[in-house]
Every structure is written in structure tokens, then in C-alpha cells.
Coordinates of C-alpha atoms in Angstrom, one line a residue:
Chain A
X21 CA -73.0 -23.9 26.4
X22 CA -69.3 -24.3 27.1
X23 CA -67.8 -27.9 26.2
X24 CA -65.7 -28.0 29.3
X25 CA -64.8 -31.7 28.5
X26 CA -63.6 -30.2 25.3
X27 CA -61.8 -27.5 27.1
X28 CA -60.1 -29.5 29.5
X29 CA -59.1 -31.7 26.9
X30 CA -57.5 -28.7 24.9
X31 CA -55.4 -27.6 27.9
X32 CA -54.2 -31.1 28.5
X33 CA -53.1 -30.8 25.1
X34 CA -51.8 -27.4 24.5
X35 CA -49.5 -28.1 28.3
X36 CA -48.3 -31.1 26.8
X37 CA -47.4 -30.2 23.3
X38 CA -47.6 -26.6 22.8
X39 CA -44.2 -24.4 22.5
X40 CA -45.0 -21.9 24.9
X41 CA -43.8 -21.9 28.6
X42 CA -46.3 -22.4 31.0
X43 CA -45.5 -21.2 35.0
X44 CA -48.1 -21.5 37.5
X45 CA -46.8 -19.8 40.7
X46 CA -47.8 -18.7 44.0
X47 CA -47.9 -14.8 45.0
X48 CA -43.9 -15.2 46.0
X49 CA -43.2 -16.6 42.5
X50 CA -42.3 -20.6 43.5
X51 CA -43.2 -22.5 40.9
X52 CA -46.0 -24.9 41.7
X53 CA -46.7 -26.2 38.3
X54 CA -44.4 -26.0 35.1
X55 CA -45.3 -27.5 31.2
X56 CA -43.1 -30.0 29.5
X57 CA -42.1 -27.6 26.9
X58 CA -40.8 -25.4 30.3
X59 CA -38.8 -28.0 31.4
X60 CA -37.4 -28.7 28.5
X61 CA -36.1 -25.4 27.7
X62 CA -34.7 -25.2 30.9
X63 CA -33.6 -28.3 31.2
X64 CA -34.5 -29.3 35.4
X65 CA -37.5 -30.1 36.9
X66 CA -39.2 -26.8 37.8
X67 CA -41.3 -28.0 40.8
X68 CA -40.7 -25.9 44.0
X69 CA -38.0 -23.9 42.5
X70 CA -37.9 -19.5 42.7
X71 CA -39.2 -18.2 39.6
X72 CA -36.1 -16.1 40.5
X73 CA -33.8 -18.6 39.8
X74 CA -34.8 -19.3 36.1
X75 CA -35.4 -15.5 34.9
X76 CA -32.0 -13.3 34.3
X77 CA -31.7 -11.0 36.6
X78 CA -28.8 -8.6 36.6
X79 CA -30.3 -6.6 39.1
X80 CA -31.2 -8.7 41.2
X81 CA -34.5 -7.6 42.4
X82 CA -36.7 -9.7 40.5
X83 CA -40.5 -9.8 41.4
X84 CA -43.8 -10.5 39.4
X85 CA -45.3 -7.6 38.1
X86 CA -48.7 -7.9 36.4
X87 CA -49.5 -5.1 33.8
X88 CA -53.2 -3.8 34.2
X89 CA -54.0 -4.6 30.7
X90 CA -53.9 -8.5 29.6
X91 CA -52.6 -7.9 26.1
X92 CA -49.6 -6.1 27.7
X93 CA -46.5 -8.9 28.1
X94 CA -43.5 -8.2 30.2
X95 CA -40.0 -9.7 28.3
X96 CA -38.2 -12.3 30.2
X97 CA -35.2 -14.3 29.3
X98 CA -34.8 -17.7 30.5
X99 CA -31.8 -19.3 31.3
X100 CA -32.0 -22.6 29.1
X101 CA -30.4 -26.2 29.2
X102 CA -27.7 -24.8 26.5
X103 CA -26.6 -22.2 29.2
X104 CA -27.4 -19.5 26.9
X105 CA -30.5 -17.4 27.9
X106 CA -33.7 -17.1 25.6
X107 CA -36.3 -13.9 25.6
X108 CA -39.4 -14.7 25.4
X109 CA -42.8 -12.8 25.9
X110 CA -44.9 -13.6 28.8
X111 CA -48.9 -12.6 29.4
X112 CA -50.2 -13.0 32.9
X113 CA -53.2 -14.7 34.4
X114 CA -54.0 -13.1 37.6
X115 CA -55.6 -16.2 39.7
X116 CA -56.0 -14.9 43.3
X117 CA -53.7 -16.9 45.0
X118 CA -52.1 -18.3 41.8
X119 CA -50.3 -16.6 39.1
X120 CA -50.1 -18.2 35.6
X121 CA -47.1 -17.0 33.1
X122 CA -47.3 -17.8 29.5
X123 CA -44.5 -17.3 27.9
X124 CA -43.8 -17.3 23.8
X125 CA -41.2 -16.8 21.6
X126 CA -41.1 -13.4 19.7
X127 CA -41.8 -14.2 15.9
X128 CA -41.1 -11.2 14.5
X129 CA -37.8 -10.3 16.7
X130 CA -36.6 -13.9 15.2
X131 CA -37.9 -13.2 11.8
X132 CA -36.3 -10.0 11.7
X133 CA -32.9 -11.7 13.1
X134 CA -32.9 -14.3 10.8
X135 CA -33.2 -12.1 7.9
X136 CA -30.5 -9.7 9.1
X137 CA -28.1 -12.6 9.7
X138 CA -28.4 -13.8 6.0
X139 CA -28.2 -10.1 4.7
X140 CA -25.2 -10.1 6.5
X141 CA -23.8 -13.4 5.5
X142 CA -24.2 -12.4 1.9
X143 CA -22.8 -9.1 2.2
X144 CA -19.4 -10.9 4.1
X145 CA -19.2 -13.3 0.8
X146 CA -19.3 -10.6 -1.3
X147 CA -17.1 -8.9 0.4
X148 CA -14.9 -11.3 0.6
X149 CA -15.1 -12.3 -3.0
X150 CA -14.2 -8.6 -3.9
X151 CA -11.3 -9.0 -1.6
X152 CA -10.1 -12.0 -3.2
X153 CA -10.3 -10.7 -6.5
X154 CA -8.4 -7.1 -5.9
X155 CA -5.9 -9.4 -4.2
X156 CA -5.2 -11.2 -6.9
X157 CA -5.0 -8.4 -9.1
X158 CA -2.5 -7.0 -7.0
X159 CA -0.1 -9.6 -7.0
X160 CA -0.8 -9.9 -11.1
X161 CA 0.6 -6.2 -10.8
X162 CA 3.2 -6.7 -8.5
X163 CA 4.6 -9.9 -10.5
X164 CA 4.7 -7.6 -13.7
X165 CA 6.4 -4.7 -11.8
X166 CA 9.3 -7.5 -10.5
X167 CA 9.5 -8.5 -14.2
X168 CA 10.1 -5.2 -16.1
X169 CA 12.5 -3.9 -12.7
X170 CA 14.5 -7.6 -13.6
X171 CA 14.6 -6.9 -17.2
X172 CA 15.5 -3.4 -17.1
X173 CA 18.1 -3.4 -14.6
X174 CA 19.8 -6.7 -16.3
X175 CA 20.0 -4.8 -19.5
X176 CA 21.2 -2.0 -17.8
X177 CA 24.1 -3.8 -15.9
X178 CA 26.3 -4.5 -18.8
X179 CA 26.9 -1.2 -20.4
X180 CA 26.8 0.6 -17.0
X181 CA 29.4 -1.9 -16.0
X182 CA 31.5 -1.2 -19.2
X183 CA 31.1 2.3 -18.5
X184 CA 33.0 1.9 -15.0
X185 CA 35.0 -0.7 -16.3
X186 CA 36.5 2.0 -18.6
X187 CA 36.5 4.9 -16.4
X188 CA 38.8 3.0 -14.4
X189 CA 41.5 2.3 -16.9
X190 CA 41.3 6.0 -18.2
X191 CA 41.7 7.3 -14.8
X192 CA 45.1 5.1 -14.2
X193 CA 46.0 6.6 -17.5
X194 CA 44.9 10.0 -16.7
X195 CA 46.8 9.9 -13.2
X196 CA 50.2 9.9 -15.0
X197 CA 49.6 12.8 -16.8
X198 CA 48.4 14.3 -13.5
X199 CA 45.8 16.4 -15.6
X200 CA 44.0 16.9 -12.5
X201 CA 40.9 18.3 -14.2
X202 CA 41.1 15.4 -16.3
X203 CA 41.0 13.1 -13.4
X204 CA 38.4 15.1 -11.1
X205 CA 35.6 13.9 -14.3
X206 CA 37.0 10.8 -14.4
X207 CA 36.7 10.3 -10.9
X208 CA 33.2 11.4 -10.9
X209 CA 32.0 9.0 -13.5
X210 CA 34.1 5.9 -12.1
X211 CA 31.9 6.7 -8.8
X212 CA 28.4 7.8 -10.4
X213 CA 28.9 4.1 -12.4
X214 CA 29.8 2.6 -8.9
X215 CA 26.9 4.2 -7.4
X216 CA 24.4 3.1 -10.7
X217 CA 26.0 -0.5 -10.5
X218 CA 25.2 -1.1 -6.7
X219 CA 21.6 0.4 -7.3
X220 CA 21.3 -2.5 -10.4
X221 CA 22.6 -4.8 -8.0
X222 CA 20.1 -4.1 -5.8
X223 CA 17.3 -3.5 -7.4
X224 CA 17.5 -7.1 -9.5
X225 CA 18.2 -8.6 -5.8
X226 CA 14.8 -6.9 -4.5
X227 CA 12.9 -8.1 -7.9
X228 CA 14.4 -11.7 -7.4
X229 CA 13.4 -11.7 -3.7
X230 CA 9.9 -10.7 -4.6
X231 CA 9.3 -13.0 -7.3
X232 CA 10.2 -15.7 -5.3
X233 CA 13.2 -16.7 -7.0
X234 CA 15.5 -16.7 -4.1
X235 CA 16.4 -19.8 -2.6
X236 CA 17.9 -19.7 0.6
X237 CA 21.0 -22.3 0.4
X238 CA 21.1 -23.3 4.6
X239 CA 24.7 -24.6 5.6
X240 CA 25.7 -24.6 9.7
X241 CA 27.2 -21.6 10.0
X242 CA 29.2 -19.9 12.8
X243 CA 27.8 -16.5 13.2
X244 CA 30.9 -15.5 14.9
X245 CA 33.3 -15.9 11.9
X246 CA 30.8 -14.0 9.3
X247 CA 30.7 -11.1 11.9
X248 CA 34.7 -11.0 11.9
X249 CA 34.6 -11.2 8.2
X250 CA 32.1 -8.0 8.1
X251 CA 34.2 -6.4 10.3
X252 CA 37.5 -6.7 8.7
X253 CA 35.8 -5.4 5.5
X254 CA 34.5 -2.3 7.0
X255 CA 38.0 -2.0 8.8
X256 CA 39.4 0.7 6.7
X257 CA 37.0 3.3 6.7
X258 CA 36.4 2.8 10.6
X259 CA 40.4 3.1 11.0
X260 CA 40.1 6.4 8.5
X261 CA 37.7 7.6 11.3
X262 CA 39.6 6.1 14.4
X263 CA 36.1 4.3 15.2
X264 CA 36.4 1.5 18.0
X265 CA 34.9 -1.2 16.8
X266 CA 33.8 -4.0 19.0
X267 CA 32.6 -7.4 19.1
X268 CA 31.2 -9.3 21.9
X269 CA 30.9 -12.3 20.7
X270 CA 29.3 -15.7 22.6
X271 CA 31.6 -18.8 22.3
X272 CA 28.7 -21.2 23.7
X273 CA 26.3 -20.3 20.8
X274 CA 26.1 -23.3 18.2
X275 CA 26.4 -23.6 14.5
X276 CA 23.5 -22.0 13.1
X277 CA 21.3 -22.9 9.4
X278 CA 22.1 -19.7 7.2
X279 CA 22.8 -18.9 3.8
X280 CA 26.1 -17.7 4.2
X281 CA 26.3 -15.0 1.4
X282 CA 23.0 -13.3 2.1
X283 CA 23.7 -13.2 5.6
X284 CA 26.8 -11.8 4.9
X285 CA 24.9 -9.1 2.7
X286 CA 23.1 -8.3 5.8
X287 CA 25.8 -7.9 8.8
X288 CA 27.8 -5.9 5.6
X289 CA 25.1 -3.6 5.6
X290 CA 24.3 -3.1 8.7
X291 CA 28.1 -2.6 10.0
X292 CA 29.3 -0.7 7.0
X293 CA 25.8 1.9 8.1
X294 CA 27.0 2.2 11.7
X295 CA 30.6 2.9 10.3
X296 CA 29.1 5.8 7.6
X297 CA 27.2 7.5 10.0
X298 CA 29.4 7.3 13.5
X299 CA 31.2 10.6 14.0
X300 CA 34.9 10.3 14.3
X301 CA 36.3 8.2 17.7
X302 CA 33.2 7.4 18.7
X303 CA 32.5 3.6 18.9
X304 CA 30.4 0.6 16.7
X305 CA 29.7 -2.5 18.4
X306 CA 28.4 -5.7 17.5
X307 CA 27.5 -8.7 20.2
X308 CA 25.7 -12.1 19.6
X309 CA 24.1 -14.2 22.2
X310 CA 21.6 -16.6 22.7
X311 CA 18.0 -16.9 24.6
X312 CA 16.2 -19.9 24.2
X313 CA 16.2 -21.1 20.7
X314 CA 17.3 -18.1 19.1
X315 CA 20.5 -16.2 18.6
X316 CA 20.3 -12.7 19.0
X317 CA 23.0 -10.1 16.9
X318 CA 22.9 -6.7 17.8
X319 CA 24.7 -3.7 15.8
X320 CA 25.1 -0.8 17.8
X321 CA 27.1 2.8 16.9
X322 CA 26.4 5.9 18.6
X323 CA 25.5 8.3 15.7
X324 CA 23.2 10.3 14.8
X325 CA 20.3 8.0 15.5
X326 CA 17.3 8.3 13.5
X327 CA 14.2 10.4 13.9
X328 CA 10.8 9.2 15.1
X329 CA 9.2 9.9 12.1
X330 CA 11.3 8.0 10.1
X331 CA 11.4 4.8 11.6
X332 CA 8.7 3.0 10.4
X333 CA 9.8 3.8 6.8
X334 CA 13.3 2.6 7.4
X335 CA 12.9 -1.0 6.2
X336 CA 10.7 -0.1 3.1
X337 CA 12.2 0.2 0.0
X338 CA 13.5 3.7 -1.8
X339 CA 12.9 4.9 1.6
X340 CA 15.7 7.9 3.1
X341 CA 15.9 9.6 6.4
X342 CA 16.7 12.7 7.2
X343 CA 19.8 12.2 8.4
X344 CA 23.0 12.0 6.6
X345 CA 26.2 10.2 6.4
X346 CA 29.3 11.8 7.4
X347 CA 31.2 11.7 4.1
X348 CA 28.1 12.5 2.6
X349 CA 27.9 9.2 0.8
X350 CA 24.8 8.3 -1.3
X351 CA 22.4 5.3 -0.4
X352 CA 20.0 3.7 -2.6
X353 CA 17.3 3.3 -0.2
X354 CA 17.2 -0.4 -0.5
X355 CA 19.8 -1.8 1.7
X356 CA 17.8 -2.3 4.9
X357 CA 14.6 -3.2 3.2
X358 CA 16.9 -6.4 1.5
X359 CA 18.3 -6.6 4.7
X360 CA 14.7 -7.3 5.8
X361 CA 13.7 -9.9 3.8
X362 CA 16.6 -12.4 4.1
X363 CA 16.2 -12.1 7.8
X364 CA 12.9 -12.7 7.5
X365 CA 13.3 -15.4 4.7
X366 CA 15.4 -17.1 7.8
X367 CA 12.3 -17.0 9.8
X368 CA 13.9 -14.1 11.9
X369 CA 13.0 -10.8 12.9
X370 CA 14.6 -7.8 12.6
X371 CA 14.3 -4.4 14.7
X372 CA 15.8 -0.8 15.6
X373 CA 16.3 0.9 18.8
X374 CA 17.5 4.3 18.7
X375 CA 17.3 7.8 19.8
X376 CA 18.4 11.3 18.5
X377 CA 22.1 11.9 19.1
X378 CA 22.6 8.9 21.1
X379 CA 22.7 6.5 18.2
X380 CA 21.0 3.3 16.6
X381 CA 20.9 -0.5 17.4
X382 CA 19.8 -2.2 15.0
X383 CA 18.6 -6.0 16.8
X384 CA 18.2 -9.3 14.2
X385 CA 17.0 -12.8 16.0
X386 CA 17.2 -15.8 14.1
X387 CA 16.1 -19.0 14.8
X388 CA 18.6 -21.9 15.8
X389 CA 17.1 -24.4 13.9
X390 CA 14.8 -24.6 11.1
X391 CA 13.1 -27.6 11.9
X392 CA 11.4 -26.4 15.1
X393 CA 10.3 -23.2 13.6
X394 CA 8.5 -25.0 10.7
X395 CA 6.8 -27.3 13.1
X396 CA 5.9 -24.6 14.7
X397 CA 4.7 -22.8 11.8
X398 CA 2.6 -26.0 10.7
X399 CA 1.1 -26.3 13.7
X400 CA -0.2 -22.9 13.6
X401 CA -1.6 -23.7 10.2
X402 CA -3.2 -26.5 11.2
X403 CA -4.8 -24.9 14.2
X404 CA -5.8 -21.7 11.9
X405 CA -7.9 -24.4 9.4
Chain B
X171 CA -6.7 -36.1 -17.4
X172 CA -7.8 -37.8 -14.2
X173 CA -10.8 -37.6 -13.6
X174 CA -12.1 -36.2 -10.0
X175 CA -15.8 -37.4 -8.8
X176 CA -17.3 -37.2 -5.4
X177 CA -18.3 -40.3 -4.2
X178 CA -22.1 -41.2 -3.1
X179 CA -21.4 -41.9 0.6
X180 CA -19.1 -38.7 0.6
X181 CA -22.0 -37.1 -1.0
X182 CA -24.5 -38.0 1.4
X183 CA -22.5 -37.0 4.3
X184 CA -21.7 -33.8 3.2
X185 CA -25.7 -32.9 2.4
X186 CA -26.3 -34.3 6.0
X187 CA -23.4 -32.0 7.4
X188 CA -24.8 -29.2 5.0
X189 CA -28.3 -29.5 6.3
X190 CA -27.0 -29.4 9.8
X191 CA -25.1 -26.4 9.4
X192 CA -21.5 -28.5 10.2
X193 CA -19.6 -25.9 7.9
X194 CA -16.4 -27.4 9.3
X195 CA -17.0 -30.4 8.3
X196 CA -18.5 -29.6 4.9
X197 CA -15.0 -27.0 4.4
X198 CA -13.1 -30.6 5.2
X199 CA -14.8 -32.5 2.2
X200 CA -14.4 -29.7 -0.1
X201 CA -10.4 -28.9 0.8
X202 CA -10.1 -32.9 0.2
X203 CA -11.4 -32.4 -3.0
X204 CA -9.4 -29.6 -4.0
X205 CA -6.4 -31.8 -3.1
X206 CA -7.4 -34.1 -4.5
X207 CA -7.1 -32.3 -8.3
X208 CA -10.7 -31.1 -8.4
X209 CA -11.2 -27.7 -10.1
X210 CA -13.6 -24.8 -9.3
X211 CA -16.0 -26.2 -11.9
X212 CA -16.3 -29.2 -11.0
X213 CA -16.6 -28.4 -7.5
X214 CA -19.8 -26.2 -8.5
X215 CA -21.4 -29.2 -10.7
X216 CA -20.6 -31.9 -8.9
X217 CA -21.1 -30.8 -4.9
X218 CA -22.2 -27.4 -4.7
X219 CA -25.4 -27.4 -7.3
X220 CA -26.8 -30.5 -6.7
X221 CA -27.1 -30.4 -2.8
X222 CA -28.2 -27.4 -3.0
X223 CA -30.9 -28.4 -5.8
X224 CA -31.6 -31.0 -3.0
X225 CA -31.8 -29.0 -0.3
X226 CA -34.4 -26.8 -2.3
X227 CA -36.1 -30.2 -3.5
X228 CA -36.3 -31.2 0.5
X229 CA -37.7 -27.2 1.3
X230 CA -40.2 -27.5 -1.5
X231 CA -41.4 -31.3 0.1
X232 CA -41.3 -29.3 3.9
X233 CA -38.8 -31.8 4.9
X234 CA -36.9 -28.9 5.5
X235 CA -37.8 -25.9 7.3
X236 CA -37.0 -22.7 5.7
X237 CA -34.3 -22.3 8.0
X238 CA -32.5 -25.0 7.0
X239 CA -32.8 -23.9 3.7
X240 CA -31.5 -20.7 4.3
X241 CA -28.2 -21.9 6.6
X242 CA -27.6 -24.5 4.3
X243 CA -27.3 -21.8 1.0
X244 CA -25.1 -19.6 3.6
X245 CA -23.0 -22.5 4.6
X246 CA -22.5 -23.3 0.9
X247 CA -21.6 -19.3 0.1
X248 CA -18.8 -19.5 2.9
X249 CA -17.2 -22.4 1.2
X250 CA -17.2 -20.7 -1.8
X251 CA -14.0 -19.0 -0.1
X252 CA -11.8 -22.0 -0.7
X253 CA -11.9 -22.5 -4.1
X254 CA -11.1 -18.2 -4.6
X255 CA -7.7 -18.9 -4.7
X256 CA -7.5 -21.0 -8.3
X257 CA -10.8 -18.7 -9.9
X258 CA -8.7 -15.4 -9.6
X259 CA -5.8 -16.2 -10.7
X260 CA -6.0 -17.9 -14.1
X261 CA -4.7 -15.5 -16.8
X262 CA -6.6 -12.6 -18.0
X263 CA -8.2 -12.7 -21.5
X264 CA -9.3 -8.9 -21.3
X265 CA -13.0 -9.2 -21.3
X266 CA -15.8 -8.2 -19.0
X267 CA -18.9 -9.3 -17.2
X268 CA -21.4 -8.1 -15.2
X269 CA -23.0 -10.6 -13.0
X270 CA -26.5 -9.4 -11.2
X271 CA -29.6 -10.1 -9.5
X272 CA -32.6 -8.2 -10.3
X273 CA -34.7 -6.2 -7.8
X274 CA -36.7 -8.3 -5.3
X275 CA -34.2 -11.3 -6.4
X276 CA -32.5 -12.4 -3.2
X277 CA -31.4 -15.6 -4.2
X278 CA -27.7 -14.9 -5.3
X279 CA -25.9 -18.1 -5.5
X280 CA -26.6 -19.1 -8.5
X281 CA -25.5 -15.7 -10.2
X282 CA -22.5 -15.9 -8.0
X283 CA -21.5 -19.1 -9.4
X284 CA -21.9 -17.7 -13.0
X285 CA -19.5 -14.7 -12.0
X286 CA -17.1 -17.3 -10.9
X287 CA -17.1 -19.4 -14.0
X288 CA -16.9 -15.9 -15.9
X289 CA -13.1 -15.8 -14.1
X290 CA -12.5 -19.2 -14.4
X291 CA -12.3 -18.7 -17.8
X292 CA -10.0 -15.1 -17.5
X293 CA -12.8 -12.6 -17.7
X294 CA -13.2 -9.8 -14.9
X295 CA -16.4 -11.0 -13.6
X296 CA -18.4 -8.2 -11.8
X297 CA -20.7 -9.5 -9.3
X298 CA -23.2 -7.2 -8.2
X299 CA -25.1 -9.2 -5.5
X300 CA -29.0 -9.7 -4.6
X301 CA -31.7 -7.3 -5.2
X302 CA -30.1 -4.7 -7.6
X303 CA -32.1 -1.6 -8.5
X304 CA -32.0 -1.1 -11.8
X305 CA -30.5 2.8 -12.0
X306 CA -27.1 1.1 -9.9
X307 CA -26.9 -1.3 -12.6
X308 CA -27.2 1.0 -15.8
X309 CA -24.8 2.9 -13.8
X310 CA -22.2 0.2 -13.2
X311 CA -22.6 -1.0 -16.7
X312 CA -21.9 2.6 -18.2
X313 CA -18.5 2.6 -15.8
X314 CA -17.4 -1.3 -16.5
X315 CA -18.1 -1.1 -20.1
X316 CA -18.8 -5.0 -19.9
X317 CA -19.0 -7.3 -23.3
X318 CA -21.6 -9.1 -21.7
X319 CA -24.6 -9.0 -18.9
X320 CA -25.7 -11.7 -16.9
X321 CA -29.1 -11.6 -15.3
X322 CA -30.3 -14.3 -12.9
X323 CA -34.0 -15.0 -12.0
X324 CA -34.9 -17.2 -9.3
X325 CA -38.8 -16.7 -8.8
X326 CA -40.6 -16.9 -11.2
X327 CA -42.9 -14.2 -10.2
X328 CA -40.2 -11.6 -10.6
X329 CA -40.2 -12.3 -14.5
X330 CA -41.6 -8.7 -15.2
X331 CA -39.4 -6.9 -13.5
X332 CA -36.0 -8.5 -15.3
X333 CA -38.1 -8.2 -18.5
X334 CA -38.3 -4.5 -17.3
X335 CA -34.4 -4.6 -16.7
X336 CA -33.6 -5.9 -20.0
X337 CA -35.7 -3.0 -22.0
X338 CA -33.9 -0.6 -19.9
X339 CA -30.5 -1.7 -20.5
X340 CA -31.5 -2.4 -24.4
X341 CA -32.4 1.3 -24.1
X342 CA -29.2 2.5 -23.2
X343 CA -27.0 0.0 -24.3
X344 CA -28.6 -1.6 -27.4
X345 CA -25.3 -3.7 -28.4
X346 CA -24.6 -4.9 -25.3
X347 CA -24.4 -8.7 -24.9
X348 CA -27.2 -10.2 -22.4
X349 CA -27.3 -13.7 -20.9
X350 CA -30.0 -14.7 -18.7
X351 CA -30.8 -17.6 -16.5
X352 CA -32.2 -19.2 -13.6
X353 CA -34.3 -21.3 -11.6
X354 CA -37.3 -19.4 -12.4
X355 CA -37.0 -21.0 -15.9
X356 CA -38.2 -24.5 -15.0
X357 CA -41.7 -22.6 -14.8
X358 CA -41.6 -20.8 -18.6
X359 CA -41.1 -17.6 -19.6
X360 CA -37.9 -18.2 -21.9
X361 CA -40.5 -17.2 -24.9
X362 CA -40.9 -13.8 -23.6
X363 CA -37.2 -13.2 -23.8
X364 CA -36.9 -14.0 -27.4
X365 CA -38.6 -10.7 -28.2
X366 CA -35.4 -8.6 -27.3
X367 CA -32.3 -8.9 -29.4
X368 CA -29.2 -10.6 -28.7
X369 CA -30.6 -11.7 -25.4
X370 CA -29.6 -15.4 -24.5
X371 CA -31.5 -17.7 -22.4
X372 CA -28.4 -20.3 -20.8
X373 CA -30.1 -23.3 -19.1
X374 CA -27.0 -24.7 -17.8
X375 CA -23.3 -23.6 -16.2
X376 CA -22.3 -26.0 -18.5
X377 CA -24.4 -24.2 -22.0
X378 CA -22.6 -21.0 -20.0
X379 CA -19.1 -22.1 -20.5
X380 CA -20.1 -22.8 -24.3
X381 CA -21.1 -19.2 -24.2
X382 CA -18.2 -17.4 -22.7
X383 CA -15.9 -19.5 -24.9
X384 CA -17.4 -18.2 -28.1
X385 CA -17.7 -14.6 -26.7
X386 CA -14.2 -14.7 -25.9
X387 CA -12.9 -15.4 -29.4
X388 CA -15.9 -12.9 -31.2
X389 CA -13.7 -10.1 -31.8

């Protein structure tokens, strides 16, 4: 004989304490009864609520379809108190005017999810370890490379400097005897050793910058004055090519914190490149302006421009483009990479606009105040952490 | 040398946060300890290791669910990345170690700490992860030619698999130094290791450090 008292006690106990959702609805889906767990999961009083308000239904055509076989379950996602949906497997009891829907967590899904997440976390952790190890190895290799370059360049500088100076003396001496062949040989020795000295100096610069040994000596600087000095330095070659050198300066631009020597190096490089690559009787324009918290500088020429495929490598060390300077001057391939590093050390940016046969415009933006930029950088760091 | 330690209250707060999966709060303490000058070794021994032992004990006594145990382990593993910058930048001594968990061993965190201790001592510590098939391990040993192989065992019932791996490694690499350790050995199994030449049981991270220093000076 069934123990109805026991069954009743058990039913009441399960309705109160079991972690399953129990909905008793009419045939239209209106909830007439719900157990405590259902109200706890959904976070609301469910009596009188339509089941379609509780079950997530993107198609907007929710209806209770009772499977023919009571073993078969239907998967419904239920909106929970946290706002996130949770999926339950529902079984149904067709009880005439009433439908009883009982929803339980699918434990196999949960276990699979947990196992997958654990594995994924381990994999990510191990990949991160590997990545950090490789990064450290690469940094060590980079330091070794910079050290070797620095030592080699430093040791070469003296002997090549001696060759350069002595070839100059010999050239001056030979000039009096007017031996053209001798003069040509000495001129070649002088030019080549001069190029090697430039290369060595730039290698030393790159090595120092990459080793982090370069410290900017920031001083409040009139950028217009630096530009004027660079223009003057490049005037002789510009005049030889009858170039029109124009400066569009801004009197309103306040002094900017700059390392004068390094920024002069940047300006000399950009302006001398513009002059070297310009055809005779064209224009080179240097313009300065201010916008908000930044100063903007542009060096623009009417030269051959830079092919699109060369633009990406322009600021990389030892990169060379397919275009040649008008007098076929040799390039070390390091100048623009040094320029980029110096600009970036000043927390600025450099980029180029160019079109083949129409010229190139090199743009630099520099912060008017290093304090303002440092504050922004600190805030970013805080947010990231 | 300044002694940096974890205050009892800090530790208990950390453990609470760990059990609740509050990663950011756990990370904040680790970061603070690093800023105070605590090294990786001490962070592992005074924070990560005891907290994981406590978590394990709570689970064994049904005080927390296995899901909480997994969560605590996952959070701890994610915190390793905070100490990695120190570990991988120590000067190299030209020695290599391969560290792994044998097949069917999924508890990797102890083995990972071991690999990191090797790195801290200037070794290249290659960590293979959990559940490493024997063939893959043998291939990697062939490729990396390590000075030491580290094997981790967390579950005592996997001891036969460990012994099988040792036999296969010995067969192919008779002179390779093998170090073995892990929580499984609380229940026994150390005696079985003595059957194999040049296989040493390492009971703790401190013992591991001594062993590494001895191996470093060994020609």
C-alpha cells in the first residue's frame, strides 16, 4: 500500500528544498504554483506570471509542447535574478487542466564546461609562461647585439677617423701638385671614410638608444629657432639646386620641452633628406602649428615620393627605398629609424604622407608638456592594472 | 638582508579571496609583496604553496567543493605571471631542465613551481604541462638534451605510470639525472624509486634548491 503520508511529506520537502525548478501552469502557460528554488533562481514572485516571461524565447513564439514520452526532456533557458540565462532540462507531467514542468541542471554539460575551462586556463597559463620566457630570451639577445654593435663601432671609430683626417691632409697637399688622378683617389678615400664615420656614429646612436642609455636633456625650447638653424645648415646644397625653402612658422607656439641636440638631429635629417631627394627648382616647405596639447611639424618636398611598398619599412633600421637622391648620395639606412626613436623618446609621433611623383610630407607631433603626457600615461597604467 | 613576510591577517584575507575566486584582490596582495621586495621564491613558499595546501585540505575535509578547489588553483596559476618578469631575467648558467607531469596527472601547479625554481637559478626550465604522454616526453628529452628531468606525481594511484616512465627514460637515457617529487609521496612510494639508479626523491622546494645548486656546480 502506498504510504501517502510519506509521499506527501517527501513531495513537500522536495518542493521546499530540492534544487530543481517546479512550475505548475494552466494549459495557456500561466504559472499557478512554483517552488522556492524557482523563485530563488528567477528572483521574482512567479504566481500569475506567464511562463513565456520567464523562459528566454528569441523567436517570440514560445509554447509548451509536451513530448509524447515522459523520459524526453526539453531544453529551456530561464532568465535568472542575475540577468544571465541558465539552461535547464525540463520534464513534463500532463495533469489534465494543469501542466507540471520540472527543470534540472544538466550535470553532464556543467561537468564538460568545468573540465574545458580548467584545461583552457592551464593552456593559457602555460602559453603565457612560454611567451614570457621567450620574451626574456629575446631581450637578452637584443642586449648582446647592442653591446657588440657598440663595442665594434667604438673600436672602429678611431682608425677610420684617422684615415678620414689624414686623407684630408693628403688631399690639401696634393691639390698644390695638381695631379688629377692622385686627387681623385684621395677624394674617394676621404668620401668613403667620411661615409663610414657617419655610419659608425649612427650605429653608436642606435646602440645607445636601444640599450636605454640615452637620457633626454629636456629644456624649454623655441622650435622655430631650431628649424631656422637646420634650414641654414642645409642652405648651401639647397642653393646649388635652386630649391625654394619656405618656413611657415607659428609665433603663437610656446616653448616646448625638447632635447635640443637630438631634435636638431631630427630636423637636420628630415630637411637634408628633403633637399637631397628634390629635383632642382622645386620647393621644400617646413611648417609648424599647434593643435590642443600638441605641436605639429611638417617637412614637405616635391621630390619623387615614396612607393607604397616602401612606406612600412621606412622607419626601420637599414631599410632602403628604391628611389635615389638626385646626386646619388649614399644613405646608411639608419637615419629615419634614429629620427623615429628620438621623436618617440619625446613621447611624440612621426608619420609620412606621400605619393609617387608628387613628393613626401613627414609629420611630427610633439606634446607641449611632458607632465601632461606623463599624467595620462600613469592613468592608463592604473586602468590596465 | 631585509626579511619580508606575509602577515597572518594578510594571509587569511588572501585565502578568503582565493576561495571566492576574487582574482584582482589576490593579485593586489602579490603585487604589493613584490613591491615590498619579496622574491619569487618566498612568494611561492610563503603564499602560493601554503594557500594551495590549505585549499586542498579544506576540500579533503568536505569544507569546500571541488569546483572551489579548481577555482583557487586556476586563480593561483594566473598569478604566476606577476612573478615571471623576475624569474626569466636571471643570468643563465648554461644548464637545462625538463619538468613534467606524467600521463593521467592533471595537477600541474607543483611541477610548474619546480620549473620556475630552476629558472630562478639561471637554468632553462622547460615545462611540458599536465598529462604528458611518454613518447612526447622522450622526444623532447632527445631534442632538448637536458641536464635534469623533473617528474611530478600528485596522485598516489598514478605511481605505476611514474615508474613506467622512469624505466623508459632510463632505457633510452641511462645517464640522465631524474628528480621526482609531489604530494603523492605523502602516502608512500619513495622506496620504489630506490630501485632505479640516479633517481632522487625531492621532498620540498627547499630541498630542490639545494639539489639545483649542487647540479649547477657539477661539471
